[in-house]
Amino acid sequence: MTEPRKLSIDIWSDVMCPWCLVGWGNLSQALGQLEGEIEAEIRWHAFELNPDMPEEGEERTAHIARKYGRTIQQSKEVQGQMRAAAEAAGVSLDYQGEEPAPDAMMWNTFAAHRLLTWALEEHGPEAQTRLKLALFKAHFNQRRRIGEREVLLDVAQEAGLDREAAAAALDREDIARKTRTEEKAAMEMNITGVPAMLVEGRFIIPGAQPPEAYVNALRRVAEKTVVGG
């Protein structure tokens, strides 16, 4: 029996980004279709959609309207399209907590990225992905204040990571520098939107693609790398 082809997939994304969650859902579906054929080692890298976001955050609908020059109604329609895309991808952008629902907010995410950088460095890709998905859930489904240190530490602990070690990581300057380096790498590769997936360090798949697009792209990469193309 032929062994699955192993591919590395480096994903630049932001935990505030709904299309990043949609992309993850579609990629997961694609990898399910490729089971036994291709195995992926996934690593997440920092990309801040709103690096200048103030500590107090901004209400999501107003943020989309302001940032993209839309009316409030247009902003709500865009969010409806995102929810439909998420449902098709097998993920959810909907609030799933207790009522009344908190406001849907946008937060500064640099600290979250620092935790993700640390998780990969100290615990490896699987633990990092577990934390990434926990952050997506905390933001979209639970509407927690993930710009706040204690909330981030709660999420890290819930994802199975040591709280004290996570707290220390948030204070480590080497982790901050490494996170900034990841952001700089995105700029150097002309990544201006996320998600952006770099396969085998050579082939970029931009945006949230349908599952079949990921299937076809990963098969092409696997074929090229096998033959040395």
PDB file of C-alpha atoms in Angstrom:
ATOM      1  CA  MET A   1       0.000   0.000   0.000  1.00  0.00           C
ATOM      2  CA  THR A   2       1.349   3.421  -0.990  1.00  0.00           C
ATOM      3  CA  GLU A   3       2.120   5.748   1.891  1.00  0.00           C
ATOM      4  CA  PRO A   4       0.301   9.118   1.866  1.00  0.00           C
ATOM      5  CA  ARG A   5       2.304  12.044   0.500  1.00  0.00           C
ATOM      6  CA  LYS A   6       3.163  14.422   3.318  1.00  0.00           C
ATOM      7  CA  LEU A   7       2.856  18.142   2.621  1.00  0.00           C
ATOM      8  CA  SER A   8       3.486  21.178   4.788  1.00  0.00           C
ATOM      9  CA  ILE A   9       0.853  23.915   4.734  1.00  0.00           C
ATOM     10  CA  ASP A  10       1.731  27.263   6.313  1.00  0.00           C
ATOM     11  CA  ILE A  11      -1.363  29.427   6.797  1.00  0.00           C
ATOM     12  CA  TRP A  12      -1.226  33.175   7.343  1.00  0.00           C
ATOM     13  CA  SER A  13      -4.465  34.233   8.988  1.00  0.00           C
ATOM     14  CA  ASP A  14      -6.099  36.288  11.727  1.00  0.00           C
ATOM     15  CA  VAL A  15      -8.434  34.966  14.412  1.00  0.00           C
ATOM     16  CA  MET A  16     -10.733  37.932  13.646  1.00  0.00           C
ATOM     17  CA  CYS A  17     -11.068  36.827  10.009  1.00  0.00           C
ATOM     18  CA  PRO A  18     -14.297  34.998   9.086  1.00  0.00           C
ATOM     19  CA  TRP A  19     -12.904  33.959   5.709  1.00  0.00           C
ATOM     20  CA  CYS A  20      -9.980  32.328   7.508  1.00  0.00           C
ATOM     21  CA  LEU A  21     -12.423  30.104   9.381  1.00  0.00           C
ATOM     22  CA  VAL A  22     -14.277  29.387   6.141  1.00  0.00           C
ATOM     23  CA  GLY A  23     -10.966  28.534   4.467  1.00  0.00           C
ATOM     24  CA  TRP A  24     -10.085  26.188   7.315  1.00  0.00           C
ATOM     25  CA  GLY A  25     -13.451  24.445   7.009  1.00  0.00           C
ATOM     26  CA  ASN A  26     -13.025  23.960   3.270  1.00  0.00           C
ATOM     27  CA  LEU A  27      -9.413  22.820   3.663  1.00  0.00           C
ATOM     28  CA  SER A  28     -10.532  20.296   6.276  1.00  0.00           C
ATOM     29  CA  GLN A  29     -13.139  18.953   3.861  1.00  0.00           C
ATOM     30  CA  ALA A  30     -10.490  18.705   1.145  1.00  0.00           C
ATOM     31  CA  LEU A  31      -8.074  16.835   3.402  1.00  0.00           C
ATOM     32  CA  GLY A  32     -10.903  14.479   4.304  1.00  0.00           C
ATOM     33  CA  GLN A  33     -11.347  13.712   0.612  1.00  0.00           C
ATOM     34  CA  LEU A  34      -7.583  13.195   0.306  1.00  0.00           C
ATOM     35  CA  GLU A  35      -7.328  10.838   3.276  1.00  0.00           C
ATOM     36  CA  GLY A  36      -4.849   8.056   2.501  1.00  0.00           C
ATOM     37  CA  GLU A  37      -3.471  10.087  -0.392  1.00  0.00           C
ATOM     38  CA  ILE A  38      -2.112  13.266   1.218  1.00  0.00           C
ATOM     39  CA  GLU A  39      -1.311  14.143   4.827  1.00  0.00           C
ATOM     40  CA  ALA A  40      -0.781  17.760   5.830  1.00  0.00           C
ATOM     41  CA  GLU A  41       1.281  19.307   8.599  1.00  0.00           C
ATOM     42  CA  ILE A  42      -0.381  22.644   9.230  1.00  0.00           C
ATOM     43  CA  ARG A  43       1.321  25.631  10.819  1.00  0.00           C
ATOM     44  CA  TRP A  44      -0.349  28.987  11.470  1.00  0.00           C
ATOM     45  CA  HIS A  45       1.384  32.353  11.083  1.00  0.00           C
ATOM     46  CA  ALA A  46       0.538  35.866  12.160  1.00  0.00           C
ATOM     47  CA  PHE A  47      -1.372  38.341  10.028  1.00  0.00           C
ATOM     48  CA  GLU A  48      -3.206  41.234  11.673  1.00  0.00           C
ATOM     49  CA  LEU A  49      -6.171  42.563   9.715  1.00  0.00           C
ATOM     50  CA  ASN A  50      -6.351  45.570  12.023  1.00  0.00           C
ATOM     51  CA  PRO A  51      -2.945  46.164  13.639  1.00  0.00           C
ATOM     52  CA  ASP A  52      -4.046  49.625  14.793  1.00  0.00           C
ATOM     53  CA  MET A  53      -7.192  48.384  16.540  1.00  0.00           C
ATOM     54  CA  PRO A  54      -7.442  50.151  19.935  1.00  0.00           C
ATOM     55  CA  GLU A  55      -7.635  48.192  23.170  1.00  0.00           C
ATOM     56  CA  GLU A  56     -11.362  48.850  23.555  1.00  0.00           C
ATOM     57  CA  GLY A  57     -12.091  47.216  20.182  1.00  0.00           C
ATOM     58  CA  GLU A  58     -14.844  48.162  17.717  1.00  0.00           C
ATOM     59  CA  GLU A  59     -18.326  46.831  17.058  1.00  0.00           C
ATOM     60  CA  ARG A  60     -18.156  44.497  14.066  1.00  0.00           C
ATOM     61  CA  THR A  61     -20.918  45.835  11.815  1.00  0.00           C
ATOM     62  CA  ALA A  62     -19.740  49.415  12.281  1.00  0.00           C
ATOM     63  CA  HIS A  63     -16.153  48.310  11.698  1.00  0.00           C
ATOM     64  CA  ILE A  64     -16.941  46.654   8.357  1.00  0.00           C
ATOM     65  CA  ALA A  65     -18.965  49.675   7.254  1.00  0.00           C
ATOM     66  CA  ARG A  66     -16.172  52.087   8.204  1.00  0.00           C
ATOM     67  CA  LYS A  67     -13.243  50.069   6.871  1.00  0.00           C
ATOM     68  CA  TYR A  68     -14.772  49.147   3.520  1.00  0.00           C
ATOM     69  CA  GLY A  69     -16.904  52.231   2.925  1.00  0.00           C
ATOM     70  CA  ARG A  70     -20.247  50.435   3.199  1.00  0.00           C
ATOM     71  CA  THR A  71     -23.560  51.359   4.766  1.00  0.00           C
ATOM     72  CA  ILE A  72     -24.668  49.537   7.919  1.00  0.00           C
ATOM     73  CA  GLN A  73     -27.212  47.604   5.823  1.00  0.00           C
ATOM     74  CA  GLN A  74     -24.535  46.586   3.313  1.00  0.00           C
ATOM     75  CA  SER A  75     -22.312  45.521   6.189  1.00  0.00           C
ATOM     76  CA  LYS A  76     -25.075  43.272   7.522  1.00  0.00           C
ATOM     77  CA  GLU A  77     -25.576  41.766   4.059  1.00  0.00           C
ATOM     78  CA  VAL A  78     -21.858  40.976   3.804  1.00  0.00           C
ATOM     79  CA  GLN A  79     -22.008  39.225   7.160  1.00  0.00           C
ATOM     80  CA  GLY A  80     -24.972  37.202   5.920  1.00  0.00           C
ATOM     81  CA  GLN A  81     -22.933  36.044   2.927  1.00  0.00           C
ATOM     82  CA  MET A  82     -20.105  35.078   5.254  1.00  0.00           C
ATOM     83  CA  ARG A  83     -22.450  33.021   7.440  1.00  0.00           C
ATOM     84  CA  ALA A  84     -23.760  31.162   4.394  1.00  0.00           C
ATOM     85  CA  ALA A  85     -20.208  30.409   3.231  1.00  0.00           C
ATOM     86  CA  ALA A  86     -19.330  29.198   6.727  1.00  0.00           C
ATOM     87  CA  GLU A  87     -22.323  26.862   6.836  1.00  0.00           C
ATOM     88  CA  ALA A  88     -21.288  25.344   3.500  1.00  0.00           C
ATOM     89  CA  ALA A  89     -17.763  24.888   4.882  1.00  0.00           C
ATOM     90  CA  GLY A  90     -19.046  23.038   7.931  1.00  0.00           C
ATOM     91  CA  VAL A  91     -18.100  25.768  10.389  1.00  0.00           C
ATOM     92  CA  SER A  92     -20.095  28.479  12.153  1.00  0.00           C
ATOM     93  CA  LEU A  93     -19.771  32.223  12.630  1.00  0.00           C
ATOM     94  CA  ASP A  94     -22.910  32.376  14.780  1.00  0.00           C
ATOM     95  CA  TYR A  95     -23.105  33.165  18.470  1.00  0.00           C
ATOM     96  CA  GLN A  96     -23.765  29.989  20.449  1.00  0.00           C
ATOM     97  CA  GLY A  97     -23.675  31.208  24.040  1.00  0.00           C
ATOM     98  CA  GLU A  98     -26.206  32.302  26.584  1.00  0.00           C
ATOM     99  CA  GLU A  99     -28.596  35.135  25.827  1.00  0.00           C
ATOM    100  CA  PRO A 100     -28.532  38.072  25.711  1.00  0.00           C
ATOM    101  CA  ALA A 101     -25.731  37.941  23.174  1.00  0.00           C
ATOM    102  CA  PRO A 102     -22.809  40.328  23.716  1.00  0.00           C
ATOM    103  CA  ASP A 103     -22.017  42.736  20.906  1.00  0.00           C
ATOM    104  CA  ALA A 104     -19.993  41.200  18.079  1.00  0.00           C
ATOM    105  CA  MET A 105     -16.670  42.997  18.358  1.00  0.00           C
ATOM    106  CA  MET A 106     -13.308  43.289  16.640  1.00  0.00           C
ATOM    107  CA  TRP A 107     -10.209  43.225  18.850  1.00  0.00           C
ATOM    108  CA  ASN A 108      -6.482  43.775  18.624  1.00  0.00           C
ATOM    109  CA  THR A 109      -5.027  40.311  17.991  1.00  0.00           C
ATOM    110  CA  PHE A 110      -1.261  40.692  18.398  1.00  0.00           C
ATOM    111  CA  ALA A 111      -1.271  38.982  21.796  1.00  0.00           C
ATOM    112  CA  ALA A 112      -3.313  36.097  20.367  1.00  0.00           C
ATOM    113  CA  HIS A 113      -0.740  35.705  17.610  1.00  0.00           C
ATOM    114  CA  ARG A 114       2.050  35.674  20.183  1.00  0.00           C
ATOM    115  CA  LEU A 115       0.364  32.764  21.929  1.00  0.00           C
ATOM    116  CA  LEU A 116       0.017  30.920  18.634  1.00  0.00           C
ATOM    117  CA  THR A 117       3.689  31.501  17.823  1.00  0.00           C
ATOM    118  CA  TRP A 118       4.632  30.139  21.237  1.00  0.00           C
ATOM    119  CA  ALA A 119       2.305  27.135  20.914  1.00  0.00           C
ATOM    120  CA  LEU A 120       3.970  26.079  17.677  1.00  0.00           C
ATOM    121  CA  GLU A 121       7.468  26.631  19.024  1.00  0.00           C
ATOM    122  CA  GLU A 122       6.944  24.817  22.316  1.00  0.00           C
ATOM    123  CA  HIS A 123       4.269  22.227  21.560  1.00  0.00           C
ATOM    124  CA  GLY A 124       4.160  21.661  17.802  1.00  0.00           C
ATOM    125  CA  PRO A 125       1.625  21.976  14.979  1.00  0.00           C
ATOM    126  CA  GLU A 126      -1.200  19.914  16.486  1.00  0.00           C
ATOM    127  CA  ALA A 127      -1.274  21.924  19.717  1.00  0.00           C
ATOM    128  CA  GLN A 128      -1.075  25.156  17.749  1.00  0.00           C
ATOM    129  CA  THR A 129      -4.037  24.170  15.578  1.00  0.00           C
ATOM    130  CA  ARG A 130      -5.983  23.207  18.686  1.00  0.00           C
ATOM    131  CA  LEU A 131      -5.341  26.678  20.118  1.00  0.00           C
ATOM    132  CA  LYS A 132      -6.188  28.376  16.813  1.00  0.00           C
ATOM    133  CA  LEU A 133      -9.556  26.636  16.625  1.00  0.00           C
ATOM    134  CA  ALA A 134     -10.231  27.471  20.275  1.00  0.00           C
ATOM    135  CA  LEU A 135      -9.561  31.136  19.500  1.00  0.00           C
ATOM    136  CA  PHE A 136     -11.888  31.039  16.500  1.00  0.00           C
ATOM    137  CA  LYS A 137     -14.594  29.536  18.731  1.00  0.00           C
ATOM    138  CA  ALA A 138     -13.995  32.060  21.497  1.00  0.00           C
ATOM    139  CA  HIS A 139     -14.284  34.945  19.061  1.00  0.00           C
ATOM    140  CA  PHE A 140     -17.085  33.929  16.721  1.00  0.00           C
ATOM    141  CA  ASN A 141     -19.218  31.503  18.733  1.00  0.00           C
ATOM    142  CA  GLN A 142     -18.730  32.800  22.277  1.00  0.00           C
ATOM    143  CA  ARG A 143     -17.978  36.485  21.601  1.00  0.00           C
ATOM    144  CA  ARG A 144     -15.315  36.625  24.276  1.00  0.00           C
ATOM    145  CA  ARG A 145     -12.965  39.567  24.641  1.00  0.00           C
ATOM    146  CA  ILE A 146      -9.937  37.889  23.116  1.00  0.00           C
ATOM    147  CA  GLY A 147      -7.967  41.113  23.067  1.00  0.00           C
ATOM    148  CA  GLU A 148      -7.669  40.755  26.845  1.00  0.00           C
ATOM    149  CA  ARG A 149      -4.809  38.880  28.487  1.00  0.00           C
ATOM    150  CA  GLU A 150      -6.835  36.878  31.015  1.00  0.00           C
ATOM    151  CA  VAL A 151      -9.341  35.788  28.384  1.00  0.00           C
ATOM    152  CA  LEU A 152      -6.492  34.595  26.162  1.00  0.00           C
ATOM    153  CA  LEU A 153      -5.024  32.634  29.047  1.00  0.00           C
ATOM    154  CA  ASP A 154      -8.431  31.082  29.740  1.00  0.00           C
ATOM    155  CA  VAL A 155      -8.683  29.977  26.108  1.00  0.00           C
ATOM    156  CA  ALA A 156      -5.136  28.587  26.109  1.00  0.00           C
ATOM    157  CA  GLN A 157      -5.880  26.604  29.252  1.00  0.00           C
ATOM    158  CA  GLU A 158      -9.121  25.279  27.760  1.00  0.00           C
ATOM    159  CA  ALA A 159      -7.104  24.161  24.727  1.00  0.00           C
ATOM    160  CA  GLY A 160      -4.919  22.033  26.988  1.00  0.00           C
ATOM    161  CA  LEU A 161      -1.943  24.381  27.351  1.00  0.00           C
ATOM    162  CA  ASP A 162      -0.300  25.350  30.610  1.00  0.00           C
ATOM    163  CA  ARG A 163      -1.663  28.671  31.818  1.00  0.00           C
ATOM    164  CA  GLU A 164       1.505  29.843  33.567  1.00  0.00           C
ATOM    165  CA  ALA A 165       3.664  28.982  30.575  1.00  0.00           C
ATOM    166  CA  ALA A 166       1.233  30.807  28.293  1.00  0.00           C
ATOM    167  CA  ALA A 167       1.361  33.863  30.569  1.00  0.00           C
ATOM    168  CA  ALA A 168       5.155  33.807  30.466  1.00  0.00           C
ATOM    169  CA  ALA A 169       5.041  33.560  26.661  1.00  0.00           C
ATOM    170  CA  LEU A 170       3.002  36.763  26.456  1.00  0.00           C
ATOM    171  CA  ASP A 171       5.855  38.554  28.227  1.00  0.00           C
ATOM    172  CA  ARG A 172       8.679  37.072  26.137  1.00  0.00           C
ATOM    173  CA  GLU A 173      10.292  39.546  23.764  1.00  0.00           C
ATOM    174  CA  ASP A 174      11.698  36.769  21.578  1.00  0.00           C
ATOM    175  CA  ILE A 175       8.155  35.523  20.935  1.00  0.00           C
ATOM    176  CA  ALA A 176       7.039  39.065  20.066  1.00  0.00           C
ATOM    177  CA  ARG A 177       9.958  39.446  17.638  1.00  0.00           C
ATOM    178  CA  LYS A 178       9.244  36.095  16.009  1.00  0.00           C
ATOM    179  CA  THR A 179       5.591  37.057  15.578  1.00  0.00           C
ATOM    180  CA  ARG A 180       6.602  40.337  13.926  1.00  0.00           C
ATOM    181  CA  THR A 181       8.925  38.393  11.652  1.00  0.00           C
ATOM    182  CA  GLU A 182       6.007  36.220  10.536  1.00  0.00           C
ATOM    183  CA  GLU A 183       4.005  39.341   9.718  1.00  0.00           C
ATOM    184  CA  LYS A 184       6.947  40.751   7.788  1.00  0.00           C
ATOM    185  CA  ALA A 185       7.283  37.497   5.846  1.00  0.00           C
ATOM    186  CA  ALA A 186       3.678  37.891   4.676  1.00  0.00           C
ATOM    187  CA  MET A 187       4.447  41.381   3.358  1.00  0.00           C
ATOM    188  CA  GLU A 188       7.581  40.132   1.597  1.00  0.00           C
ATOM    189  CA  MET A 189       5.497  37.470  -0.163  1.00  0.00           C
ATOM    190  CA  ASN A 190       2.968  40.167  -1.133  1.00  0.00           C
ATOM    191  CA  ILE A 191       0.261  38.573   0.996  1.00  0.00           C
ATOM    192  CA  THR A 192      -2.264  41.365   1.432  1.00  0.00           C
ATOM    193  CA  GLY A 193      -5.312  39.303   2.366  1.00  0.00           C
ATOM    194  CA  VAL A 194      -5.978  36.160   4.329  1.00  0.00           C
ATOM    195  CA  PRO A 195      -6.195  33.261   4.466  1.00  0.00           C
ATOM    196  CA  ALA A 196      -3.086  32.604   2.399  1.00  0.00           C
ATOM    197  CA  MET A 197      -1.686  29.086   2.334  1.00  0.00           C
ATOM    198  CA  LEU A 198       1.900  28.289   1.412  1.00  0.00           C
ATOM    199  CA  VAL A 199       2.299  24.631   0.461  1.00  0.00           C
ATOM    200  CA  GLU A 200       5.727  23.031   0.744  1.00  0.00           C
ATOM    201  CA  GLY A 201       7.239  26.485   1.113  1.00  0.00           C
ATOM    202  CA  ARG A 202       6.771  27.131  -2.612  1.00  0.00           C
ATOM    203  CA  PHE A 203       3.161  27.246  -3.784  1.00  0.00           C
ATOM    204  CA  ILE A 204       0.704  29.888  -2.546  1.00  0.00           C
ATOM    205  CA  ILE A 205      -3.051  29.280  -2.498  1.00  0.00           C
ATOM    206  CA  PRO A 206      -4.723  32.664  -1.857  1.00  0.00           C
ATOM    207  CA  GLY A 207      -8.083  33.242  -0.254  1.00  0.00           C
ATOM    208  CA  ALA A 208     -10.762  30.899   1.043  1.00  0.00           C
ATOM    209  CA  GLN A 209     -11.152  28.418  -1.816  1.00  0.00           C
ATOM    210  CA  PRO A 210     -13.856  25.754  -2.272  1.00  0.00           C
ATOM    211  CA  PRO A 211     -12.875  22.228  -1.134  1.00  0.00           C
ATOM    212  CA  GLU A 212     -12.423  20.996  -4.695  1.00  0.00           C
ATOM    213  CA  ALA A 213      -9.954  23.806  -5.404  1.00  0.00           C
ATOM    214  CA  TYR A 214      -7.838  22.727  -2.430  1.00  0.00           C
ATOM    215  CA  VAL A 215      -8.048  19.086  -3.523  1.00  0.00           C
ATOM    216  CA  ASN A 216      -6.831  19.929  -7.016  1.00  0.00           C
ATOM    217  CA  ALA A 217      -4.109  22.296  -5.807  1.00  0.00           C
ATOM    218  CA  LEU A 218      -2.716  19.864  -3.234  1.00  0.00           C
ATOM    219  CA  ARG A 219      -2.696  17.025  -5.760  1.00  0.00           C
ATOM    220  CA  ARG A 220      -0.754  19.200  -8.205  1.00  0.00           C
ATOM    221  CA  VAL A 221       1.770  20.164  -5.550  1.00  0.00           C
ATOM    222  CA  ALA A 222       2.169  16.559  -4.458  1.00  0.00           C
ATOM    223  CA  GLU A 223       2.806  15.512  -8.052  1.00  0.00           C
ATOM    224  CA  LYS A 224       5.321  18.277  -8.657  1.00  0.00           C
ATOM    225  CA  THR A 225       7.261  17.639  -5.480  1.00  0.00           C
ATOM    226  CA  VAL A 226       7.368  13.884  -6.073  1.00  0.00           C
ATOM    227  CA  VAL A 227       8.894  14.346  -9.521  1.00  0.00           C
ATOM    228  CA  GLY A 228      11.105  17.205  -8.360  1.00  0.00           C
ATOM    229  CA  GLY A 229       9.281  19.848 -10.372  1.00  0.00           C
TER     230      GLY A 229
END
